Amino acid sequence: KTAANIPFPVQYQGISDQRLVNAANEPHNWLSHGRTYKEQRYSPLKQISLENVDQLGLSWAFDLEGTRGLEATPIVVDGIMYFTGTWSRVYALNALTGELLWKYDPKVPPEWAVHLCCDVVNRGVAVWGNQVYLGTLDGRLLAINAKNGALVWEVKTTPDDMPYSITGAPRVVKGNVIIGNGGGEFGVRGYVSAYDAKSGQQKWRFFTVPGDPAKPFEDPILEMAAKTWKGEWWKLGGGGTVWDSMSYDPELDLLYIGVGNGSPWNQQVRSPGGGDNLFLSSIVAVKPDTGKYVWHYQTTPGESWDYTAAQQMVLAELEIEGKTRKVIMQAPKNGFFYVLDRETGEFISGKPFVKVSWATHIDNETGRPAVVEGARYLHKNFMGFPSPFGGHNWHSMSFNPDTGLVYIPAMDLPFNFQHDEKFEAHPLGVNIGIDGVAAGMPEDVNVRKAIKAMLKGHLLAWDPIKQQAAWSVTHKTAWNGGTLTTAGSLVFQGNGEGKFIAYDAQNGQQVWSFDAQTGIVAAPVSYSVNNEQYVAILAGWGGIMPLLLGEAVEESAANNTNRLLVFRIGGDKQLTKLNIIPRSLNPPPNIAPLEDINYGRELYQKYCFNCHGDTAVAGGVLPDLRNSPFITNADLWQNVVLGGALSAKGMVSFKPVLSDKDAEDIRSYVIKRAHDQWQER
Ligand code: PQQ
């Protein structure tokens, strides 16, 4: 049966602005990224509850192409589900049966993967009218016919010759499709754009950081922002990408955007001499019709640690000191949980929700962090918490108005920040201004093991009024999925070990678990069709940590399959058991001169670590080079690393930055690391 002859369910109706504004009144649907514009990820459905969750079972599963990260939140409209897979592919399914209605592959060139910091991922689509909107890894915004999957329009939202990308889901506000982009690790300037949802015509663009002051500022507010920068920041873009989060308040008519880190991260390189560097690491409120600035709150002035404020922003009404306040809540990478007044941006409270060592507290009067002496690593390294993975990353949190708790996929990891004395911007690989060897896991096996024991992931239930934890569960791996909470008093979360779990929302007790056979990073959704409630989750291991820090996810279920799993009470479908064949270790002898190995390590930690893993330990998505057949032969290796033999898989030629000898030294280092493995077990 082909997709074309499956009838499109008749109950489907297009999504109007009004439906989006009132999405909370449609419990059976999940109409936008965070279910409603408030992005609470709270489902009012309660057919699945504490009483019967033990009877929850698989209703159906849908296999997707690929074996890399799945990060999308499905959108469910009147019995149809829309979601994205790897390489920006879009799928439309019958949400009752799992039948494929249509699929659209925007055919992202595989070579573009070299410009992606964090896997070939996508966090989902927006639906409006009869169209589905999608941002692609290579910077395009697409409108696709929701009924038949035909392309309606396509625009390029980023310049062709710069390492921009899109992984975040678009949002539609008052007929405008709002889209950001990524690339902050490579050297770009962040912005958000709005396009007319019908025609694809650009309506406005808001730059999050000022450009070259010799040229006219695109917006008067950037003149103010430019006074907070020093040096020639514009040369490497300055950063501030809006790569994931947005939310909207229809009453205040304010669109909130979450702004990313500096580019490069290291402020000494980016804006020598300091300054707040607005609007890096800020929440910025703009008018959705014009993109005009209204207010901002900067979580990390003078950002120097990759502490993005691109994390989810949840809107809620909270009772604070006897008054109902319209708040915006965020748990950004920097480790503080913020509650702000969303009308004015006024700081209400901020407390650490994970281990934090870069600042002691947030000043109640000014709303500014008290940064610890030395944390800026100006003269020597700073070993601190949180790491650039963040106390919380893009994995969605959820807020349950019944319990009053926010459920955060939180992380505790340290990081060694050290200025890169030899920093020079290069055209391939990341440009962060941090010494890659110093940041890497140490050689000493015992120190390595001690650090490894510190890498933790938690499900944290946070009370935003008291600003303290209500309960928490510690996972085996540091990198885990987003959360969903429901009126059935449940919290759902998948984890890196490949388990999809339900917890009692009040106390964190585990009440149900399913073996998904692959690590989960996406967030679940809930919906109903024909008055029956379903919970859906994309299961597919990936994203930044499995690429970059294999050491932190050793207990993970590696990603052998990409699937959508859908559950209901009484579901009894079984997943077929996967047959996993571990690769045996058989490295060539470790005989290269130490000097070459060490130089190879320096290059590896500059060009290779971001995808194949810090100190050559991969986390289950891309090949672990220590076990790769390509290290057994110098010619084979050169064919891939310099010859581009695997560019169709995204491994481009590094000839523009590496010589033959460089490539061979990297191979020598990887061979050495292959031998280290026996010791490190
Ligand atoms: N993406 C992930 C992921 O998908 O696992 C994790 C991160 C990104 C980060 O930790 C980032 O800092 C990050 N930064 C940018 C940026 O600065 O432009 C983009 C992205 C992205 O688009 O995925 C991530």
XYZ file of C-alpha atoms and ligand atoms in Angstrom:
705
model
C 0.000 0.000 0.000
C 1.451 3.359 -0.928
C 0.883 6.486 1.101
C -1.208 8.000 -1.660
C -4.062 5.493 -1.433
C -4.574 5.716 2.322
C -7.576 8.007 2.770
C -6.862 11.162 4.710
C -8.960 11.063 7.916
C -12.018 13.215 7.352
C -12.135 14.811 10.795
C -8.997 16.842 10.036
C -9.510 20.581 10.063
C -6.872 23.204 9.483
C -5.424 25.155 12.401
C -6.518 28.778 12.706
C -4.856 31.487 14.831
C -7.801 31.185 17.172
C -7.280 27.466 17.635
C -3.614 28.060 18.461
C -4.463 30.751 21.017
C -7.068 28.463 22.600
C -5.086 25.235 22.239
C -5.543 24.508 25.962
C -9.245 23.931 25.226
C -8.480 20.999 22.935
C -7.300 18.305 25.359
C -7.262 15.637 22.621
C -4.779 17.579 20.490
C -1.164 18.717 20.745
C -1.356 21.709 18.448
C 2.011 23.382 18.906
C 5.516 22.534 20.065
C 4.912 22.834 23.825
C 1.186 21.875 23.355
C 0.068 25.494 23.782
C 1.836 28.833 23.387
C 2.652 28.611 27.103
C 4.900 25.631 26.364
C 3.986 23.860 29.608
C 3.857 20.381 28.064
C 0.985 19.555 30.377
C -1.747 17.321 28.975
C -5.163 17.701 30.620
C -5.975 14.089 29.633
C -6.390 11.725 32.592
C -7.663 8.442 31.220
C -4.162 7.118 31.814
C -3.589 7.719 35.511
C -1.799 6.444 38.597
C -4.577 3.846 38.965
C -4.174 2.114 35.612
C -0.768 3.088 34.279
C 0.512 -0.432 35.043
C -1.702 -1.621 32.146
C -0.103 0.777 29.683
C 1.284 -1.100 26.678
C 2.540 -0.535 23.168
C -0.282 0.144 20.725
C 1.847 0.518 17.633
C 5.344 1.436 16.522
C 6.564 3.146 13.378
C 10.104 2.639 12.043
C 11.947 5.635 10.637
C 14.947 5.825 8.350
C 18.287 6.343 10.066
C 20.077 5.503 13.286
C 20.801 8.939 14.715
C 19.242 11.366 17.162
C 15.477 11.821 17.269
C 14.580 14.999 19.122
C 11.180 15.988 17.753
C 7.979 16.678 19.612
C 5.121 15.362 17.455
C 2.216 17.686 16.663
C -1.213 16.031 16.776
C -4.165 17.632 14.975
C -7.539 15.912 14.788
C -6.179 12.400 14.496
C -3.124 13.195 12.370
C 0.410 13.264 13.737
C 3.249 15.283 12.215
C 6.868 14.893 13.279
C 10.423 15.029 12.026
C 13.182 12.436 11.937
C 16.881 12.706 11.148
C 18.172 14.904 8.310
C 15.060 17.162 8.574
C 12.671 14.525 7.164
C 8.942 14.995 7.889
C 6.321 12.304 8.442
C 2.508 12.468 8.639
C 0.798 9.468 10.223
C -2.700 8.434 11.136
C -2.422 8.941 14.923
C -4.822 6.083 15.603
C -3.232 3.367 13.491
C 0.286 4.556 12.712
C -0.310 4.335 8.967
C 1.942 6.580 6.930
C -0.038 9.294 5.141
C 2.912 10.994 3.542
C 6.602 11.685 3.986
C 8.746 14.574 2.812
C 12.518 14.458 2.512
C 14.047 17.924 1.927
C 17.296 16.187 0.845
C 19.779 18.039 2.995
C 23.246 17.625 1.428
C 25.111 15.176 3.703
C 28.264 17.321 3.558
C 26.407 20.013 5.527
C 26.856 17.804 8.613
C 30.316 19.316 9.078
C 28.592 22.594 10.002
C 26.400 20.983 12.662
C 27.533 21.086 16.245
C 25.151 18.493 17.591
C 23.969 15.700 15.274
C 21.610 15.657 12.276
C 18.625 16.383 14.491
C 15.382 18.325 14.261
C 12.946 19.199 17.053
C 9.751 19.277 15.056
C 7.288 21.125 12.866
C 4.608 23.776 13.280
C 1.164 23.377 11.736
C -1.057 26.298 10.688
C -3.870 26.562 8.152
C -3.427 23.501 5.989
C 0.329 23.706 6.046
C 3.196 22.099 7.928
C 6.315 24.229 8.516
C 9.829 22.903 8.884
C 13.340 24.333 9.223
C 16.073 22.235 7.580
C 19.645 21.568 8.683
C 20.909 23.607 5.734
C 18.885 26.687 6.691
C 15.713 26.442 4.594
C 12.171 27.057 5.811
C 9.558 24.898 4.079
C 5.771 24.996 3.905
C 4.295 21.610 3.056
C 0.669 20.763 2.271
C -0.634 19.084 5.444
C -2.912 16.773 3.481
C -0.685 15.401 0.766
C 2.899 16.300 1.652
C 3.470 18.484 -1.430
C 5.886 21.381 -1.115
C 4.020 24.725 -1.132
C 6.901 27.132 -0.726
C 10.527 27.146 0.364
C 12.823 30.016 1.392
C 16.478 30.081 2.374
C 16.699 31.790 5.761
C 20.514 31.796 6.102
C 23.422 32.849 3.854
C 24.782 29.980 1.714
C 28.402 30.510 2.607
C 28.167 30.497 6.406
C 27.912 27.597 8.870
C 24.327 28.256 9.925
C 21.862 25.431 10.496
C 18.311 24.893 11.761
C 17.394 22.217 14.301
C 14.633 24.039 16.204
C 10.908 23.878 15.539
C 9.277 26.927 13.925
C 6.352 28.591 15.731
C 3.422 30.299 14.007
C 2.117 33.482 15.619
C -0.623 35.582 13.977
C 0.076 34.223 10.536
C 3.847 34.647 10.790
C 6.184 31.662 10.835
C 8.961 32.473 13.281
C 12.270 30.688 12.772
C 15.719 30.958 14.370
C 18.937 29.122 13.560
C 22.116 27.600 15.002
C 25.828 27.807 14.355
C 27.078 29.512 17.516
C 29.952 27.041 17.862
C 31.347 27.864 14.430
C 31.183 31.648 14.083
C 27.824 33.186 13.150
C 25.593 36.089 14.179
C 22.255 35.093 15.683
C 18.861 36.273 14.446
C 15.204 35.339 14.290
C 13.102 35.860 11.192
C 9.380 35.952 10.498
C 7.836 34.846 7.201
C 4.274 35.223 6.016
C 2.801 31.749 6.574
C 0.792 31.902 3.343
C 3.330 33.268 0.912
C 6.721 32.701 2.504
C 7.557 36.378 2.147
C 9.932 37.711 4.814
C 8.168 40.060 7.290
C 10.953 40.981 9.694
C 14.311 39.939 11.118
C 15.611 40.639 14.613
C 19.367 40.336 15.162
C 20.283 39.275 18.686
C 23.766 40.840 18.648
C 25.086 43.984 16.974
C 26.991 43.778 13.698
C 29.959 45.832 12.527
C 29.341 49.321 14.020
C 30.868 50.918 10.908
C 27.687 49.882 9.108
C 24.189 51.110 10.021
C 22.501 49.193 12.845
C 19.514 47.185 11.620
C 17.534 48.273 14.709
C 18.121 51.192 17.116
C 18.263 48.783 20.063
C 21.446 47.310 18.583
C 23.186 50.638 19.053
C 22.566 50.258 22.788
C 23.666 46.603 22.635
C 26.888 47.528 20.797
C 27.999 49.628 23.810
C 28.248 46.365 25.769
C 30.792 44.813 23.365
C 34.533 45.359 22.865
C 37.076 44.607 20.162
C 36.052 43.294 16.755
C 33.357 40.868 17.854
C 31.504 40.961 14.527
C 34.366 39.236 12.715
C 33.316 35.853 14.127
C 29.651 36.785 14.294
C 29.366 37.171 18.055
C 26.864 34.310 18.395
C 23.514 34.630 20.129
C 21.735 32.085 17.984
C 18.073 31.343 18.711
C 18.392 27.637 18.079
C 15.513 26.243 20.069
C 13.085 27.992 22.360
C 10.238 30.443 21.825
C 6.952 31.048 23.570
C 4.134 33.561 23.141
C 1.625 35.398 25.316
C -1.425 36.347 23.201
C -2.786 38.747 25.864
C 0.421 40.731 26.174
C 1.120 40.072 22.504
C 4.746 39.306 23.316
C 6.923 36.721 21.625
C 9.767 35.438 23.806
C 12.970 34.190 22.235
C 15.739 32.280 24.019
C 19.172 33.547 22.925
C 22.289 31.379 22.777
C 25.948 31.568 23.704
C 28.760 33.755 22.474
C 30.702 32.891 19.357
C 33.453 32.079 20.232
C 32.479 31.003 23.763
C 35.599 32.461 25.313
C 34.909 36.143 25.949
C 38.645 36.987 25.961
C 38.701 36.040 22.308
C 35.259 37.387 21.389
C 35.094 40.707 23.243
C 38.479 41.241 24.894
C 38.141 43.448 27.942
C 34.658 42.237 28.844
C 31.237 43.874 28.686
C 27.821 42.286 29.062
C 27.656 41.438 25.346
C 23.928 41.917 24.852
C 21.789 39.988 24.007
C 23.824 36.821 24.481
C 22.332 34.314 26.955
C 19.177 36.404 27.304
C 15.453 36.046 27.114
C 14.249 38.773 24.751
C 10.599 39.816 24.360
C 9.665 41.186 20.925
C 6.451 42.143 19.147
C 5.395 39.272 16.880
C 4.096 41.558 14.109
C 7.247 43.632 13.757
C 10.118 41.973 15.613
C 10.547 45.167 17.649
C 12.357 44.792 20.959
C 10.293 45.206 24.154
C 12.430 43.930 27.041
C 15.290 41.562 27.819
C 16.713 39.732 30.777
C 20.289 38.494 30.541
C 20.972 35.296 32.502
C 24.743 35.302 31.948
C 26.300 38.753 31.368
C 29.638 38.477 29.544
C 28.888 34.844 28.626
C 32.091 32.785 28.501
C 30.998 29.176 29.221
C 28.516 28.316 26.442
C 25.732 29.140 28.893
C 22.926 29.587 26.394
C 19.508 30.874 27.404
C 18.076 28.968 24.446
C 16.363 26.578 26.839
C 12.588 26.243 27.015
C 10.573 29.150 28.435
C 7.394 28.165 30.251
C 4.616 30.696 30.834
C 2.411 30.279 33.898
C 0.467 32.160 36.535
C 2.090 31.692 39.953
C 0.969 32.846 43.371
C 3.995 34.745 44.710
C 3.857 36.593 48.039
C 0.073 36.733 47.903
C -0.101 38.031 44.340
C -0.851 36.187 41.116
C 2.032 36.900 38.800
C 2.239 36.242 35.070
C 5.646 34.622 34.957
C 8.098 33.177 32.473
C 10.271 30.354 33.802
C 13.547 29.065 32.432
C 16.204 26.600 33.548
C 19.028 27.657 31.211
C 22.410 25.994 30.856
C 23.980 28.171 33.569
C 22.304 26.149 36.346
C 19.985 28.786 37.868
C 16.202 28.416 37.728
C 14.676 31.806 36.839
C 11.233 33.191 37.475
C 10.635 36.537 35.723
C 7.634 38.805 35.296
C 6.756 38.194 31.656
C 5.147 41.566 31.126
C 8.221 43.589 32.091
C 11.125 41.151 32.299
C 11.544 42.000 35.985
C 13.593 39.444 37.906
C 11.461 37.733 40.571
C 13.742 34.934 41.753
C 16.634 32.709 40.694
C 18.218 29.768 42.514
C 20.623 27.008 41.486
C 18.830 23.785 40.471
C 22.046 21.784 39.901
C 25.667 22.111 41.065
C 26.792 25.638 40.207
C 30.294 26.947 40.821
C 30.726 29.857 38.362
C 28.526 32.210 40.461
C 27.502 32.152 44.108
C 23.973 33.560 43.714
C 21.800 36.008 41.786
C 21.547 39.432 43.368
C 17.903 40.050 44.259
C 18.093 43.785 43.557
C 19.924 43.771 40.234
C 19.055 40.268 39.005
C 22.728 39.825 38.118
C 24.856 36.793 39.008
C 27.697 37.149 41.539
C 30.458 35.646 39.393
C 33.182 33.809 41.307
C 36.753 35.135 41.074
C 38.631 33.167 38.443
C 35.504 31.741 36.809
C 36.259 33.731 33.663
C 39.564 31.781 33.242
C 41.410 34.936 32.229
C 44.767 33.964 33.720
C 44.367 30.304 34.526
C 41.962 27.460 33.906
C 38.622 27.167 35.709
C 37.268 23.739 36.530
C 33.599 24.392 37.178
C 29.936 23.427 37.098
C 27.785 23.354 34.994
C 29.597 22.232 31.858
C 28.771 23.531 28.376
C 26.224 20.697 28.168
C 24.353 22.779 30.722
C 22.554 22.122 33.974
C 19.692 21.672 31.520
C 19.834 21.589 27.736
C 17.122 21.517 25.032
C 15.351 18.458 26.500
C 11.959 19.858 27.275
C 10.834 20.357 30.839
C 7.149 20.339 31.777
C 5.010 22.215 34.310
C 2.040 20.627 36.046
C -0.403 23.261 37.390
C -1.947 20.597 39.685
C 1.296 19.792 41.534
C 2.851 23.210 40.896
C 6.108 21.467 39.956
C 8.429 21.794 36.973
C 9.961 18.494 35.795
C 13.461 19.159 34.518
C 15.848 16.777 32.737
C 18.848 18.115 34.691
C 22.574 17.369 34.530
C 25.645 17.671 36.745
C 28.922 17.654 34.844
C 32.147 19.565 35.472
C 34.227 21.145 32.709
C 37.759 22.475 32.512
C 37.562 25.910 30.868
C 40.953 27.056 29.598
C 41.851 29.851 27.208
C 43.211 28.541 23.888
C 46.563 30.325 23.556
C 46.856 29.266 19.927
C 43.316 30.160 18.879
C 42.867 30.951 15.218
C 39.530 30.728 13.459
C 39.421 27.781 11.061
C 36.932 26.969 8.294
C 36.141 23.397 9.436
C 35.288 22.350 12.948
C 34.271 24.428 15.931
C 35.673 27.869 16.840
C 35.164 28.206 20.565
C 38.426 29.674 21.876
C 38.833 26.892 24.452
C 41.887 24.637 24.729
C 40.557 21.278 23.512
C 43.279 19.168 25.117
C 42.824 20.824 28.525
C 39.060 20.470 28.232
C 39.311 16.798 27.362
C 39.204 13.918 29.789
C 42.666 13.446 31.356
C 45.064 10.648 30.400
C 45.477 9.357 33.951
C 43.137 6.395 34.281
C 42.316 7.023 37.926
C 41.562 10.729 37.488
C 39.488 9.770 34.480
C 37.462 7.321 36.523
C 36.992 9.885 39.306
C 35.662 12.465 36.819
C 33.444 9.885 35.162
C 31.793 9.173 38.501
C 30.798 12.861 38.661
C 28.862 12.880 35.361
C 25.201 12.643 36.343
C 21.728 13.078 34.893
C 18.554 13.533 36.940
C 14.854 13.936 36.633
C 14.323 16.882 38.927
C 10.938 18.044 40.232
C 11.361 21.732 41.031
C 9.075 23.984 43.039
C 9.315 27.344 41.234
C 7.729 29.326 44.071
C 9.891 27.964 46.876
C 12.786 27.678 44.424
C 13.764 24.272 45.736
C 13.660 20.622 44.717
C 10.565 18.606 45.646
C 12.126 15.293 44.599
C 14.642 13.912 42.139
C 15.611 10.649 40.483
C 19.196 10.016 39.376
C 19.680 8.200 36.081
C 22.508 5.914 35.027
C 23.527 8.173 32.160
C 23.894 11.940 32.070
C 21.894 12.467 28.826
C 18.165 11.729 29.009
C 14.850 12.654 27.430
C 12.428 15.558 27.798
C 9.380 15.302 30.029
C 5.590 15.297 29.723
C 3.243 15.717 32.657
C -0.470 14.913 32.681
C -3.650 15.492 34.653
C -3.408 11.771 35.468
C -0.733 12.897 37.983
C 2.033 11.357 35.903
C 5.387 12.411 34.561
C 6.765 10.552 31.533
C 10.424 10.526 30.595
C 12.630 8.346 28.402
C 16.250 7.917 29.393
C 19.666 7.205 27.970
C 19.495 3.575 29.039
C 16.581 3.055 26.688
C 13.779 2.915 29.243
C 10.565 4.887 28.853
C 9.261 5.488 32.384
C 6.212 6.931 34.127
C 6.587 8.494 37.580
C 4.102 9.646 40.162
C 4.113 13.437 39.650
C 3.790 14.057 43.399
C 6.696 12.025 44.706
C 8.772 10.642 41.839
C 7.971 7.018 42.479
C 8.384 4.903 39.350
C 5.001 3.460 38.371
C 5.624 1.995 34.888
C 8.501 1.234 32.545
C 8.970 0.050 28.957
C 12.155 -1.177 27.278
C 12.497 0.973 24.149
C 15.739 -0.779 23.111
C 17.418 2.511 22.286
C 18.402 5.588 24.252
C 15.705 8.274 24.324
C 16.318 12.015 24.174
C 13.034 13.399 22.770
C 10.012 14.445 24.816
C 6.715 12.513 24.872
C 3.290 13.917 23.988
C -0.228 12.784 24.849
C -3.387 12.998 22.734
C -6.618 11.158 22.193
C -8.459 9.773 19.184
C -11.988 8.337 19.426
C -11.919 9.176 23.146
C -8.949 6.944 23.849
C -5.762 8.466 25.312
C -2.337 7.770 23.813
C 1.217 8.627 24.816
C 3.780 8.913 22.021
C 7.562 9.157 22.089
C 10.290 9.194 19.442
C 13.014 6.744 20.427
C 16.400 7.379 18.839
C 19.704 8.038 20.581
C 21.664 11.137 19.650
C 22.234 14.854 20.103
C 25.388 16.430 21.384
C 26.444 14.296 24.346
C 26.494 10.908 22.589
C 28.613 12.580 19.900
C 30.934 14.531 22.144
C 31.240 12.804 25.495
C 30.953 9.044 25.179
C 32.358 8.714 28.682
C 29.211 10.228 30.206
C 26.821 7.840 28.472
C 28.560 4.502 28.794
C 25.441 2.836 30.206
C 23.317 4.051 27.314
C 21.406 1.858 24.920
C 23.115 2.749 21.666
C 20.907 3.856 18.836
C 20.394 0.878 16.558
C 16.976 1.873 15.422
C 14.829 4.996 15.042
C 11.189 4.538 15.979
C 8.039 6.239 17.082
C 6.392 4.328 19.953
C 2.736 4.877 20.814
C 1.104 3.526 23.988
C -2.433 3.033 25.297
C -4.050 1.193 28.165
C -4.217 -2.476 27.224
C -1.792 -2.125 24.264
C -0.075 -5.485 23.767
C 2.234 -5.108 20.798
C 5.783 -6.405 21.321
C 8.920 -4.898 19.835
C 11.097 -7.378 17.988
C 14.301 -8.044 19.875
C 17.296 -6.325 18.341
C 20.347 -8.347 17.593
C 23.330 -6.255 18.598
C 26.744 -7.428 17.495
C 29.522 -5.740 19.468
C 32.592 -4.844 17.488
C 35.739 -6.558 18.683
C 38.889 -4.612 19.398
C 41.814 -5.340 17.176
C 43.919 -2.203 16.839
C 47.290 -2.162 15.083
C 50.411 -1.894 17.308
C 50.920 1.361 19.173
C 54.374 2.242 17.867
C 54.289 5.885 16.707
C 56.671 8.359 18.408
C 55.093 10.006 21.460
C 55.601 13.439 19.912
C 53.433 12.469 16.927
C 50.784 10.958 19.160
C 50.615 14.108 21.249
C 50.358 16.314 18.191
C 47.654 13.987 16.873
C 45.808 14.426 20.155
C 45.907 18.222 19.810
C 44.462 17.994 16.306
C 41.914 15.382 17.315
C 40.677 17.584 20.170
C 40.333 20.447 17.703
C 38.738 18.848 14.636
C 37.399 15.390 15.525
C 36.201 15.361 19.152
C 32.912 17.130 18.428
C 31.520 14.173 16.454
C 33.661 11.129 17.308
C 33.905 11.908 20.999
C 36.261 13.567 23.454
C 39.564 11.636 23.631
C 38.171 9.213 21.018
C 35.446 7.714 23.211
C 32.211 7.690 21.183
C 28.757 7.560 22.738
C 26.933 5.114 20.507
C 25.858 7.208 17.529
C 28.853 7.837 15.258
C 31.689 5.310 14.841
C 34.027 4.833 17.786
C 37.284 5.283 15.906
C 39.182 3.110 18.372
C 37.297 0.131 16.942
C 37.138 1.361 13.362
C 38.565 -0.763 10.558
C 39.887 2.470 9.045
C 42.622 2.821 11.673
C 44.212 -0.461 10.589
C 45.640 0.961 7.396
C 47.198 4.363 6.721
C 45.890 4.569 3.128
C 42.339 3.682 4.091
C 42.458 6.333 6.800
C 43.782 9.012 4.456
C 41.117 8.141 1.924
C 38.445 9.015 4.444
C 40.043 11.869 6.381
C 41.554 13.694 3.405
C 39.988 11.990 0.379
C 36.394 12.435 1.546
C 35.528 8.770 0.812
C 32.664 8.909 3.332
C 31.351 12.376 2.487
C 27.974 10.870 1.508
C 27.623 9.999 5.184
C 28.599 13.492 6.275
C 32.322 12.864 6.897
C 33.801 15.457 4.547
C 37.435 15.802 3.538
C 39.500 17.716 6.077
C 42.126 18.542 3.446
C 41.555 22.305 3.820
C 42.887 22.125 7.386
C 44.986 18.923 7.676
C 48.153 17.726 5.903
C 48.947 14.041 5.200
C 51.240 14.025 8.227
C 48.537 15.636 10.414
C 46.049 12.932 9.417
C 48.574 10.207 10.171
C 49.316 11.726 13.592
C 45.609 11.684 14.382
C 45.529 8.004 13.418
C 48.493 7.353 15.738
C 46.634 9.055 18.580
C 43.465 7.020 17.948
C 45.528 3.794 17.889
C 47.043 4.786 21.221
C 43.554 5.398 22.605
C 42.446 1.994 21.297
C 45.205 0.436 23.413
C 44.277 2.560 26.448
C 40.836 0.946 26.391
C 42.023 -2.234 28.112
C 43.311 -0.189 31.024
C 40.267 2.048 31.269
C 37.670 -0.672 31.523
N 21.985 21.085 20.067
C 22.014 20.074 20.978
C 21.394 18.786 20.721
O 20.609 18.724 19.770
O 21.688 17.826 21.458
C 22.705 20.459 22.083
C 23.128 21.761 21.821
C 22.665 22.130 20.556
C 23.924 22.641 22.596
O 24.316 22.295 23.715
C 24.251 23.897 22.055
O 24.943 24.693 22.691
C 23.779 24.253 20.741
N 24.157 25.462 20.311
C 23.781 25.896 19.115
C 24.267 27.237 18.728
O 25.019 27.813 19.506
O 23.913 27.716 17.637
C 22.951 25.138 18.286
C 22.524 23.871 18.712
C 21.620 23.148 17.778
O 21.163 23.795 16.818
O 21.331 21.978 17.882
C 22.956 23.388 19.984
